[in-house]
mmCIF file of C-alpha atoms and ligand atoms in Angstrom:
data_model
loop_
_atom_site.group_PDB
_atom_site.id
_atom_site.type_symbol
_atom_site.label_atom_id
_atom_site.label_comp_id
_atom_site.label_asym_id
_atom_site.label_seq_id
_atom_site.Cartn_x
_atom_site.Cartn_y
_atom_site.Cartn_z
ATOM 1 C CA UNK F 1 2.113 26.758 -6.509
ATOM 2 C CA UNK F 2 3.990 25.434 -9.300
ATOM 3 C CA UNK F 3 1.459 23.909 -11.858
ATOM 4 C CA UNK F 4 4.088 23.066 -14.555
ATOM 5 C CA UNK F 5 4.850 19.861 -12.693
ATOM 6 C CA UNK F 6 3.452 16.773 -13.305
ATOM 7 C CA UNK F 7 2.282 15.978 -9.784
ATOM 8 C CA UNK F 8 -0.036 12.386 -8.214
ATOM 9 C CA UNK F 9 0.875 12.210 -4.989
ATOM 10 C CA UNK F 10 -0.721 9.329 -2.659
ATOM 11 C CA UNK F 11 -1.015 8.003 1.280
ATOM 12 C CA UNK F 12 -1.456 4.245 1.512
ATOM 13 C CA UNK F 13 -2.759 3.224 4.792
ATOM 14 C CA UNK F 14 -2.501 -0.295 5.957
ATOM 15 C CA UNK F 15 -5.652 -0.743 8.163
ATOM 16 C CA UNK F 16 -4.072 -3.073 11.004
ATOM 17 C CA UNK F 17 -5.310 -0.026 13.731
ATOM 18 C CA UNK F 18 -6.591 3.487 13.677
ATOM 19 C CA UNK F 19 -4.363 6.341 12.652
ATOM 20 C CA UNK F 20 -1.811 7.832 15.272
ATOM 21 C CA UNK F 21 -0.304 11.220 15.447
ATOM 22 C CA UNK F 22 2.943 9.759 13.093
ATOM 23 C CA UNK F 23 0.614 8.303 10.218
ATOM 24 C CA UNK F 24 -1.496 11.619 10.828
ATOM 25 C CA UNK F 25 1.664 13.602 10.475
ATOM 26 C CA UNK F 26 2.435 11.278 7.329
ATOM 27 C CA UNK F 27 -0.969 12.258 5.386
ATOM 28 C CA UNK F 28 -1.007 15.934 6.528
ATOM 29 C CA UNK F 29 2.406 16.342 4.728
ATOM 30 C CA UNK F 30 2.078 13.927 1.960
ATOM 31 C CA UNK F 31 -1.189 15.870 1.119
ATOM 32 C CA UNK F 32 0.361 19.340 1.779
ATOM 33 C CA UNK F 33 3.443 18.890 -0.695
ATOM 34 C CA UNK F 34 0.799 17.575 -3.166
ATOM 35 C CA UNK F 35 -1.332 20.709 -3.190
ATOM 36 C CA UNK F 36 1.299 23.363 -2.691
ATOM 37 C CA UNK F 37 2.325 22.008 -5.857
ATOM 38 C CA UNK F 38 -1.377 21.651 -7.970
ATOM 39 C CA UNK F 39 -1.034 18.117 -7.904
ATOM 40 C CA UNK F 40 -3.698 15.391 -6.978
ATOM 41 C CA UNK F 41 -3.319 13.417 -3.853
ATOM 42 C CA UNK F 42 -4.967 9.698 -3.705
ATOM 43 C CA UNK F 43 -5.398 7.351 -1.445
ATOM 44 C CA UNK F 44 -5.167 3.772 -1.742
ATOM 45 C CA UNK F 45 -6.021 0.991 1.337
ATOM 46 C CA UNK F 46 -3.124 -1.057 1.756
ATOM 47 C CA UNK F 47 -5.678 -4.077 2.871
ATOM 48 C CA UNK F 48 -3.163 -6.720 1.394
ATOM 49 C CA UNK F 49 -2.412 -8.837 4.906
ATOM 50 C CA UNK F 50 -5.850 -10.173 6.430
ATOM 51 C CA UNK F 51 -4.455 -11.189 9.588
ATOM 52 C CA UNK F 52 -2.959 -8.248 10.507
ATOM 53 C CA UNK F 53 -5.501 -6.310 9.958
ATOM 54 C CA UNK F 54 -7.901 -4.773 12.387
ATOM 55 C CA UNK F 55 -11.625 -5.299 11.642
ATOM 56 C CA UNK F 56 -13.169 -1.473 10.942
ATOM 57 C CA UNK F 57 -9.775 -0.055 10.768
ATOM 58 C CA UNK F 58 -9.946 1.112 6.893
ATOM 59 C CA UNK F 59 -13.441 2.638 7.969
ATOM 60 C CA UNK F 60 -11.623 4.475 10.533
ATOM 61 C CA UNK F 61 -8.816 5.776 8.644
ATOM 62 C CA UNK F 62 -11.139 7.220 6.238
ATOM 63 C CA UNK F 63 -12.985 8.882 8.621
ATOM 64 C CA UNK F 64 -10.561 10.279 10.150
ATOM 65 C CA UNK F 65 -9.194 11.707 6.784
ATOM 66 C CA UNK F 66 -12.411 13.297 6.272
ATOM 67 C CA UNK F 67 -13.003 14.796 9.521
ATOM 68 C CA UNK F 68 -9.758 16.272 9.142
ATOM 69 C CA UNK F 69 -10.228 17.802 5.203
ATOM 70 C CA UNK F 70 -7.925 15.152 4.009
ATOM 71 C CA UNK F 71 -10.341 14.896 0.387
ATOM 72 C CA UNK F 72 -8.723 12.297 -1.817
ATOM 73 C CA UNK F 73 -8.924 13.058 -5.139
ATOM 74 C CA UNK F 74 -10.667 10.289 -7.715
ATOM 75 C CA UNK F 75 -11.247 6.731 -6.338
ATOM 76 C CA UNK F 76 -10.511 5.228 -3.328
ATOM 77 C CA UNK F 77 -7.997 2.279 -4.115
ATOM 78 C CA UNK F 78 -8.170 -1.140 -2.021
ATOM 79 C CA UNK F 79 -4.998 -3.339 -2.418
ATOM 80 C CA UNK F 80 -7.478 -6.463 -1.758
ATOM 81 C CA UNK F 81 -8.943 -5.621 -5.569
ATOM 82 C CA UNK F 82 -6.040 -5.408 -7.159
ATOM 83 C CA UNK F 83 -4.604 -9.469 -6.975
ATOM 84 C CA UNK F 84 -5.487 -10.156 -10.893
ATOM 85 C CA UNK F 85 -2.512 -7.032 -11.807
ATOM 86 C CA UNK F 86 0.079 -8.323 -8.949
ATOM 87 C CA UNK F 87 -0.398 -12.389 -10.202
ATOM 88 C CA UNK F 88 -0.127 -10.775 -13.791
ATOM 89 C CA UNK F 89 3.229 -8.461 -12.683
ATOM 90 C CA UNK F 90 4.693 -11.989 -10.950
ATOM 91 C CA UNK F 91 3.791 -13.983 -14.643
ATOM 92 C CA UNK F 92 5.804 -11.340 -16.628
ATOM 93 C CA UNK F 93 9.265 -11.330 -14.246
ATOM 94 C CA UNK F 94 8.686 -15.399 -13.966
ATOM 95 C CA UNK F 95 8.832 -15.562 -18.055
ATOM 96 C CA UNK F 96 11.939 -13.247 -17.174
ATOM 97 C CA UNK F 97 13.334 -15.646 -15.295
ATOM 98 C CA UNK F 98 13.504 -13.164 -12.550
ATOM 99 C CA UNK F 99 11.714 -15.121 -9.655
ATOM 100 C CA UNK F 100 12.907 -17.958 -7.704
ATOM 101 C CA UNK F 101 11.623 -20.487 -5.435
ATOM 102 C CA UNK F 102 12.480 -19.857 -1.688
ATOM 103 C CA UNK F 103 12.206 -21.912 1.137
ATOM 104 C CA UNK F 104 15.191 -20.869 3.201
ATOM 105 C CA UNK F 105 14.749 -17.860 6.610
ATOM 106 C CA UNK F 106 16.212 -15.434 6.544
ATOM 107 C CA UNK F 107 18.096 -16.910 9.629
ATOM 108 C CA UNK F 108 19.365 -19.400 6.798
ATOM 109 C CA UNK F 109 20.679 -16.972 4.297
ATOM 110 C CA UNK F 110 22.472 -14.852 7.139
ATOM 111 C CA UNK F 111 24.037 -17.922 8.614
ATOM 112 C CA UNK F 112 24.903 -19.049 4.658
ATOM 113 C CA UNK F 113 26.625 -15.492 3.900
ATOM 114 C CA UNK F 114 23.861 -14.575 1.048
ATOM 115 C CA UNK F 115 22.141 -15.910 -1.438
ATOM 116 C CA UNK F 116 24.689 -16.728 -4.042
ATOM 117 C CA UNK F 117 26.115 -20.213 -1.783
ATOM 118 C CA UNK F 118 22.272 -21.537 -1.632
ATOM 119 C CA UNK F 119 20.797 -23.957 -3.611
ATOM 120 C CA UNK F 120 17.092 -21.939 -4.217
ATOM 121 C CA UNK F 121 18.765 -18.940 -6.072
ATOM 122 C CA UNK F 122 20.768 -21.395 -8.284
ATOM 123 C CA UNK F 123 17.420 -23.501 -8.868
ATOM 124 C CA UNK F 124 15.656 -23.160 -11.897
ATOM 125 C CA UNK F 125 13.867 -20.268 -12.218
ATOM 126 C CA UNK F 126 10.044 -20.080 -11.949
ATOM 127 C CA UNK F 127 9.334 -23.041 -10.471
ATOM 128 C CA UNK F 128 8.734 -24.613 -6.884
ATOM 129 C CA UNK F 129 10.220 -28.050 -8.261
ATOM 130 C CA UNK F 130 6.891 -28.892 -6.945
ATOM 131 C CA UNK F 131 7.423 -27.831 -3.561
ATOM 132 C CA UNK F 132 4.555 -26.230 -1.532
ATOM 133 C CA UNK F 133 5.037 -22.849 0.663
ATOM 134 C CA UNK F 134 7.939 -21.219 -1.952
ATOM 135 C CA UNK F 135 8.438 -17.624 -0.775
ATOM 136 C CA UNK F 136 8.903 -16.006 -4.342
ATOM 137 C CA UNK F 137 11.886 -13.715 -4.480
ATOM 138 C CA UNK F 138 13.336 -11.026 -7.041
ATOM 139 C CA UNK F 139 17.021 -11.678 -7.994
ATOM 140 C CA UNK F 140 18.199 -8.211 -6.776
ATOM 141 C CA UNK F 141 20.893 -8.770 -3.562
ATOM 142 C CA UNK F 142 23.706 -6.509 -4.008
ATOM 143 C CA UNK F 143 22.185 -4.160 -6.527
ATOM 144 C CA UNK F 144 23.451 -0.257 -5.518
ATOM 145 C CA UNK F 145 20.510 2.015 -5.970
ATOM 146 C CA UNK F 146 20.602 5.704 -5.394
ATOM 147 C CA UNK F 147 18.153 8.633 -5.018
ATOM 148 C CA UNK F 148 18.009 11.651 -3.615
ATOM 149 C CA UNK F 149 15.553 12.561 -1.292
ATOM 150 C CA UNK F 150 13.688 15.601 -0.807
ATOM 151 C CA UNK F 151 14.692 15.492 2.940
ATOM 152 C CA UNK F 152 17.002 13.497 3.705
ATOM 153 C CA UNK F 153 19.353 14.426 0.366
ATOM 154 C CA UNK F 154 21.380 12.324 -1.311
ATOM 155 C CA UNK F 155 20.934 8.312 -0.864
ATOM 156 C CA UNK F 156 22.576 5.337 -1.570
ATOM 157 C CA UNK F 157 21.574 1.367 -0.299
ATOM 158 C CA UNK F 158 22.734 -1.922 -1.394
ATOM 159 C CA UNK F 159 19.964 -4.061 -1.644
ATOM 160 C CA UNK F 160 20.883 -6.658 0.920
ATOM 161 C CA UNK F 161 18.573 -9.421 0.350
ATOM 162 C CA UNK F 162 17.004 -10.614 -2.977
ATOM 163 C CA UNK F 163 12.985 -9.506 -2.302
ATOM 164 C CA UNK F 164 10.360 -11.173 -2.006
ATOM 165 C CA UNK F 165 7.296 -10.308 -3.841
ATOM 166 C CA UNK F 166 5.189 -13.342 -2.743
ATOM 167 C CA UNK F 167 4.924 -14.772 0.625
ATOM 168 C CA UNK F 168 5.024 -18.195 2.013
ATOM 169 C CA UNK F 169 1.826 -17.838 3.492
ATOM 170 C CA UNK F 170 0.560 -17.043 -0.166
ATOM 171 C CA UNK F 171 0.073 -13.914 0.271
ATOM 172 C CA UNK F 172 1.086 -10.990 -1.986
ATOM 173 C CA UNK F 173 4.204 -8.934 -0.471
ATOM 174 C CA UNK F 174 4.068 -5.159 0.595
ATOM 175 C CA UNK F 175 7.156 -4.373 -1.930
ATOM 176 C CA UNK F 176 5.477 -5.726 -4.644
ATOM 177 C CA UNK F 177 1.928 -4.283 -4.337
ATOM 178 C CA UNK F 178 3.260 -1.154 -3.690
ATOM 179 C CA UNK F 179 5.405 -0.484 -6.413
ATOM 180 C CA UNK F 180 2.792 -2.307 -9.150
ATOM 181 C CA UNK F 181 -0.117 0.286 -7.749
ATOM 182 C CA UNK F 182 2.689 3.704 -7.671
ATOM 183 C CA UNK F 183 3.340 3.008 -11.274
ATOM 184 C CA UNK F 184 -0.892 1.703 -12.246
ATOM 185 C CA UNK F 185 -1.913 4.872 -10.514
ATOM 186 C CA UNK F 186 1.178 6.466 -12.288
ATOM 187 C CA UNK F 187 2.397 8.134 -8.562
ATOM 188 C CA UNK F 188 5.319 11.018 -9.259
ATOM 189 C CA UNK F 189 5.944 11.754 -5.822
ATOM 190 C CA UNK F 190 5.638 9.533 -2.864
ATOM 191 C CA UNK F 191 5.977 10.972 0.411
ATOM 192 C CA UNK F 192 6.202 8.991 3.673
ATOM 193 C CA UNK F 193 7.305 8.038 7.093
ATOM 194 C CA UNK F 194 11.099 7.472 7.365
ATOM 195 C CA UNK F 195 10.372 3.923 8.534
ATOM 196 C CA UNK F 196 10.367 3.387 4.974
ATOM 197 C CA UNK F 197 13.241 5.242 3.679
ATOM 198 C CA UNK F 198 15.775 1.515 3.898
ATOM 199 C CA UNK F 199 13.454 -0.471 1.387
ATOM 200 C CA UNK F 200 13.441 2.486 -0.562
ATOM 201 C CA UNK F 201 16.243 1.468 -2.814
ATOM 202 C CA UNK F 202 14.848 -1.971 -3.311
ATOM 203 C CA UNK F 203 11.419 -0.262 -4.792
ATOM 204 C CA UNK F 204 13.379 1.616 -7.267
ATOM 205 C CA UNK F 205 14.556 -0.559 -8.624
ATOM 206 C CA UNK F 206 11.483 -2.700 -9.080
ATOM 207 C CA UNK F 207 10.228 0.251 -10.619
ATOM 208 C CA UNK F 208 12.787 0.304 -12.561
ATOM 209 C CA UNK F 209 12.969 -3.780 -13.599
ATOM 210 C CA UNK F 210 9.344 -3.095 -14.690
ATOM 211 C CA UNK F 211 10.053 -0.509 -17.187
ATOM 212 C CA UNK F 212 8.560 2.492 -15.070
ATOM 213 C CA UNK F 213 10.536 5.766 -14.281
ATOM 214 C CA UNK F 214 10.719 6.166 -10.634
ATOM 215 C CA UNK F 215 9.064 8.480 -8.929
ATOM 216 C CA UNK F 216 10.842 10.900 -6.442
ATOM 217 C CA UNK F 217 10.898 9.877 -2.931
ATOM 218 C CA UNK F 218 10.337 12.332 0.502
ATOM 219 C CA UNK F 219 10.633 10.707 4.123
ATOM 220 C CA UNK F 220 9.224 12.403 6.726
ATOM 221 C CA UNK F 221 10.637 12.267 10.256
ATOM 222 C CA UNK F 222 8.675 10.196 12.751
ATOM 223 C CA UNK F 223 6.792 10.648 15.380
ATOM 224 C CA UNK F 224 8.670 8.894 18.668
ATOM 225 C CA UNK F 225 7.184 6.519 20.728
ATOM 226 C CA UNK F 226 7.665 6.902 24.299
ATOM 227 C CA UNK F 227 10.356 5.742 24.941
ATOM 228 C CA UNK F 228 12.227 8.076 22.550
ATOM 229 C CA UNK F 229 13.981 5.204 20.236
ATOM 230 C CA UNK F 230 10.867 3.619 18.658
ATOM 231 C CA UNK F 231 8.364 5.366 16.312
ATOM 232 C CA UNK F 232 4.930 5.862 17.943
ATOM 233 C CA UNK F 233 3.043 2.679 16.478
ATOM 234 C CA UNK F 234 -0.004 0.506 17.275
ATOM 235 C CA UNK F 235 2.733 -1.770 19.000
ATOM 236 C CA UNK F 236 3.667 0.991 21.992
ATOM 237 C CA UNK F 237 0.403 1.697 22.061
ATOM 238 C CA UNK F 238 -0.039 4.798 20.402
ATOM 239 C CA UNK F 239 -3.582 6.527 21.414
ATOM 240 C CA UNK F 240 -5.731 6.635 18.469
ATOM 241 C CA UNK F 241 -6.359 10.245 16.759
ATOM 242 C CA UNK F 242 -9.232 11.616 18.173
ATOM 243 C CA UNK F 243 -11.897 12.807 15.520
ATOM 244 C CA UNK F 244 -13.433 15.801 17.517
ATOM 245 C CA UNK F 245 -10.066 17.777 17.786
ATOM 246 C CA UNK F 246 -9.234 18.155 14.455
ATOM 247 C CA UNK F 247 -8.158 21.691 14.212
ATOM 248 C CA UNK F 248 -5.839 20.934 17.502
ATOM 249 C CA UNK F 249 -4.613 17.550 15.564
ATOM 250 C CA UNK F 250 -3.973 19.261 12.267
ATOM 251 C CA UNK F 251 -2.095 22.327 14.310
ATOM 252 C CA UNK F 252 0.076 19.716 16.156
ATOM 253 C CA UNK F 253 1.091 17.492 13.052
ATOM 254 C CA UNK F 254 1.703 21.204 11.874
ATOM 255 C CA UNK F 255 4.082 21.829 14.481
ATOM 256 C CA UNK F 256 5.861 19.059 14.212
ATOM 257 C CA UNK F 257 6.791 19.014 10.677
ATOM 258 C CA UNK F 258 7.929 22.910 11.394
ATOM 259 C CA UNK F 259 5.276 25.046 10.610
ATOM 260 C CA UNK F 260 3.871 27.551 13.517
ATOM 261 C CA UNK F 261 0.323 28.081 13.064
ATOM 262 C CA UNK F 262 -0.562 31.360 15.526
ATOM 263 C CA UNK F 263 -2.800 31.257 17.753
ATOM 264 C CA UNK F 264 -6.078 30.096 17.382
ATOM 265 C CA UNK F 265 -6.113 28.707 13.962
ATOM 266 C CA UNK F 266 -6.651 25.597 15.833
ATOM 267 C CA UNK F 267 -10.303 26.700 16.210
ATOM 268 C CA UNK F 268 -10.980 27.064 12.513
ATOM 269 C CA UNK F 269 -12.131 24.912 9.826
ATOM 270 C CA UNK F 270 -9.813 22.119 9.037
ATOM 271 C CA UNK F 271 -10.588 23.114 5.542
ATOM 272 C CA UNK F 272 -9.126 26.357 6.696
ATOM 273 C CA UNK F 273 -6.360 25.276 8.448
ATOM 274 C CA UNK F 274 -4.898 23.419 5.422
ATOM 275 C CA UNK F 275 -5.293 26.233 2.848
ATOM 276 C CA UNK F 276 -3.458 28.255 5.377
ATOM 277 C CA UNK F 277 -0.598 25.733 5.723
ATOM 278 C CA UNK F 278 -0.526 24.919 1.748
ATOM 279 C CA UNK F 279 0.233 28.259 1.242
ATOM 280 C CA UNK F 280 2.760 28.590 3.690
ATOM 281 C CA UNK F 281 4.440 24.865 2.658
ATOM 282 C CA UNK F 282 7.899 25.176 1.579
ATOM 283 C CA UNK F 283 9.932 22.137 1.556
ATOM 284 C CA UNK F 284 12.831 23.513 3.426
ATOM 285 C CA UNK F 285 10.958 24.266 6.169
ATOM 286 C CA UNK F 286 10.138 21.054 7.663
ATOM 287 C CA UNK F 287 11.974 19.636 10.455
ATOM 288 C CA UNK F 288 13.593 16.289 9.625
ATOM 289 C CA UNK F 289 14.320 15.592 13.081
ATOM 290 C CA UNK F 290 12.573 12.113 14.747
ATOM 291 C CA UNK F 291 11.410 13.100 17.945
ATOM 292 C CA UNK F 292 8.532 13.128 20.179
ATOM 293 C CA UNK F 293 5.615 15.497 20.176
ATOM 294 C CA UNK F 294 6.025 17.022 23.182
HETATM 295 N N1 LIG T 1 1.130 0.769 3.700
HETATM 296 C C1 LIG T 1 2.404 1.175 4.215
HETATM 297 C C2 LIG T 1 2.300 1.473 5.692
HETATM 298 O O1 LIG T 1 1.207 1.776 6.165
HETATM 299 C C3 LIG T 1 2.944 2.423 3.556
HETATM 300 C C4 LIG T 1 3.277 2.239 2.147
HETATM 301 C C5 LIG T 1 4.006 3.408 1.516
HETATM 302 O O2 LIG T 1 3.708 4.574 1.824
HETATM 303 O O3 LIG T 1 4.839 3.137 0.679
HETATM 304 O O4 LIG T 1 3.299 1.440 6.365
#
C-alpha cells in the first residue's frame, strides 16, 4: 500500500524436510508484509549443510510455494552457489584481524567463564597455527545490540558467544551466509519465525561490521508442536503441508497470524486468497502469541 518505501523482502528455506504449517505460516506472512507494502519478495535455498539436508526437499518447498501462489520475484537463490562471496567475506574480516582460530566446545568456554581467559581468542589472529578442524569465530562476545521489532517491540541482546562464521566440519555457518546474502540481495525487511529472534542481535551486527545498514527485523510467533512447549518442526514430527488443500492451508496460516477469512474463501484461488489478505494486512493485527493451531 505504501510504495514510497524501499521494500526486498525474502523467505530462506533450509531444505532438511518439507514445509510444515509454522514455515508455511513463516512465508505466507513474510510474503504478505512484502506486498501490502509494493515491495518484492525473494526466495533464496538455504542448501548450505549437506548432511542435514533431505534429498528432494528444496524441490518440495518450491512446489509447495507455487501451489500455494507464493511467486518469488527475480531468481531463485541457492546458498550452495554462493561459497566464492562467503570465502571472499571471511578474507576481508581475516585481513581485519577479526577471525580467530577455535578449537575449544562450547562446553569449554562455559566451563572457562568466556572467551576472554582462553588461549584461541588471545592467539594470533587469522591463523590455525597450523592446526586442522579451527572453527572460525567473529570477535563479538559481549557486544549489546538493539532493534526494535515490528512485533515483538523494542529489543536488546548481549551477544553471548563470539560467532562462528566457519565450521569445524568446514562448512560455511548459517550466521554468516545469511547475513552476506541479506545485504548481496540488498534485503530491507526480513521477516521470520521467532526461533530466530535470539541470534538476531548477533546478525546486526555483522551487518553492521561489514559496512551494511541493517535491515529491520519482524518475528513471527510459532506454530507449537504438540506438546505445547516446542515449535512444530521436522523433529516432533510435524506432518508435511499437503499440496491439494491449499486454499484450506493458506486460510489456516491466515488464522493463525489473526486474520479471519469468512467463509468459503478457502475454496477460491490461492491467487485469490492472498490478494484478499494483502489488502486486509495490517501489521497490528497479527497475533504474536506461540501457540498451537488448534
Ligand atoms: N534458513 C533458516 C531456517 O530455515 C532461516 C533463515 C532466516 O530466515 O534468517 O531456519
Amino acid at each position: 500500500m505504501n510504495n514510497a518505501i524501499p521494500y526486498i523482502g525474502r523467505f530462506a528455506p533450509s531444505p532438511t524436510g518439507p514445509l510444515h504449517f509454522g514455515s508455511l505460516a513463516c512465508a505466507l506472512g513474510s510474503y504478505l508484509d512484502a506486498t501490502a507494502h509494493g515491495g518484492q519478495w525473494l526466495v533464496r535455498m538455504e542448501d548450505l549443510d549437506p548432511p542435514r539436508e533431505e534429498p528432494g526437499a528444496a524441490d518440495r518447498i518450491l512446489h509447495t510455494l507455487e501451489t500455494h501462489g507464493l511467486h518469488w520475484h527475480g531468481a531463485l537463490e541457492w546458498q550452495s552457489r554462493r561459497h566464492a562471496l562467503y570465502e571472499d567475506t571471511l578474507a576481508k574480516l581475516t585481513e581485519r584481524g577479526l577471525l580467530y582460530a577455535c578449537y575449544c566446545t562450547r562446553a569449554q568456554i562455559r566451563a572457562a567463564g568466556g572467551h576472554d581467559n582462553l588461549n584461541c581468542r588471545g592467539g594470533t589472529p587469522g591463523t590455525d597455527n597450523g592446526r586442522a578442524n579451527a572453527a572460525w569465530r567473529l570477535k563479538c562476545a559481549g557486544v549489546a545490540e538493539s532493534f526494535i521489532d515490528l512485533w515483538r517491540g523494542e529489543q536488546h541482546q548481549q551477544i553471548g558467544e563470539d560467532t562462528i562464521l566457519k565450521r569445524r566440519d568446514g562448512l560455511y555457518a548459517y550466521q554468516l551466509a545469511v547475513v552476506v546474502d541479506d545485504i548481496d540481495q540488498g534485503i530491507t525487511h526480513i521477516v521470520r519465525g521467532a526461533d530466530l529472534l535470539d541470534t538476531t542481535g548477533a546478525q546486526q551486527f555483522l551487518f553492521r561490521t561489514l559496512g551494511a545498514v541493517p535491515p529491520q527485523f519482524g518475528h513471527l510467533p510459532l506454530v507449537m508442536g504438540p506438546d505445547g512447549r516446542q515449535k512444530l518442526s521436522k523433529q516432533n514430527h510435524a506432518p508435511a503441508i499437503d499440496d491439494h488443500r491449499a486454499g484450506e492451508n493458506l486460510c489456516t496460516a491466515l488464522a493463525f497470524l489473526g486474520f479471519r477469512p469468512p467463509a468459503g474463501l478457502e475454496r477460491e484461488a490461492p491467487e485469490h486468497i492472498l490478494k484478499w489478505a494483502a489488502a486486509r494486512w495490517q501489521r497490528q493485527q497479527v497475533d504474536r502469541r506461540d501457540r498451537q493451531l488448534h
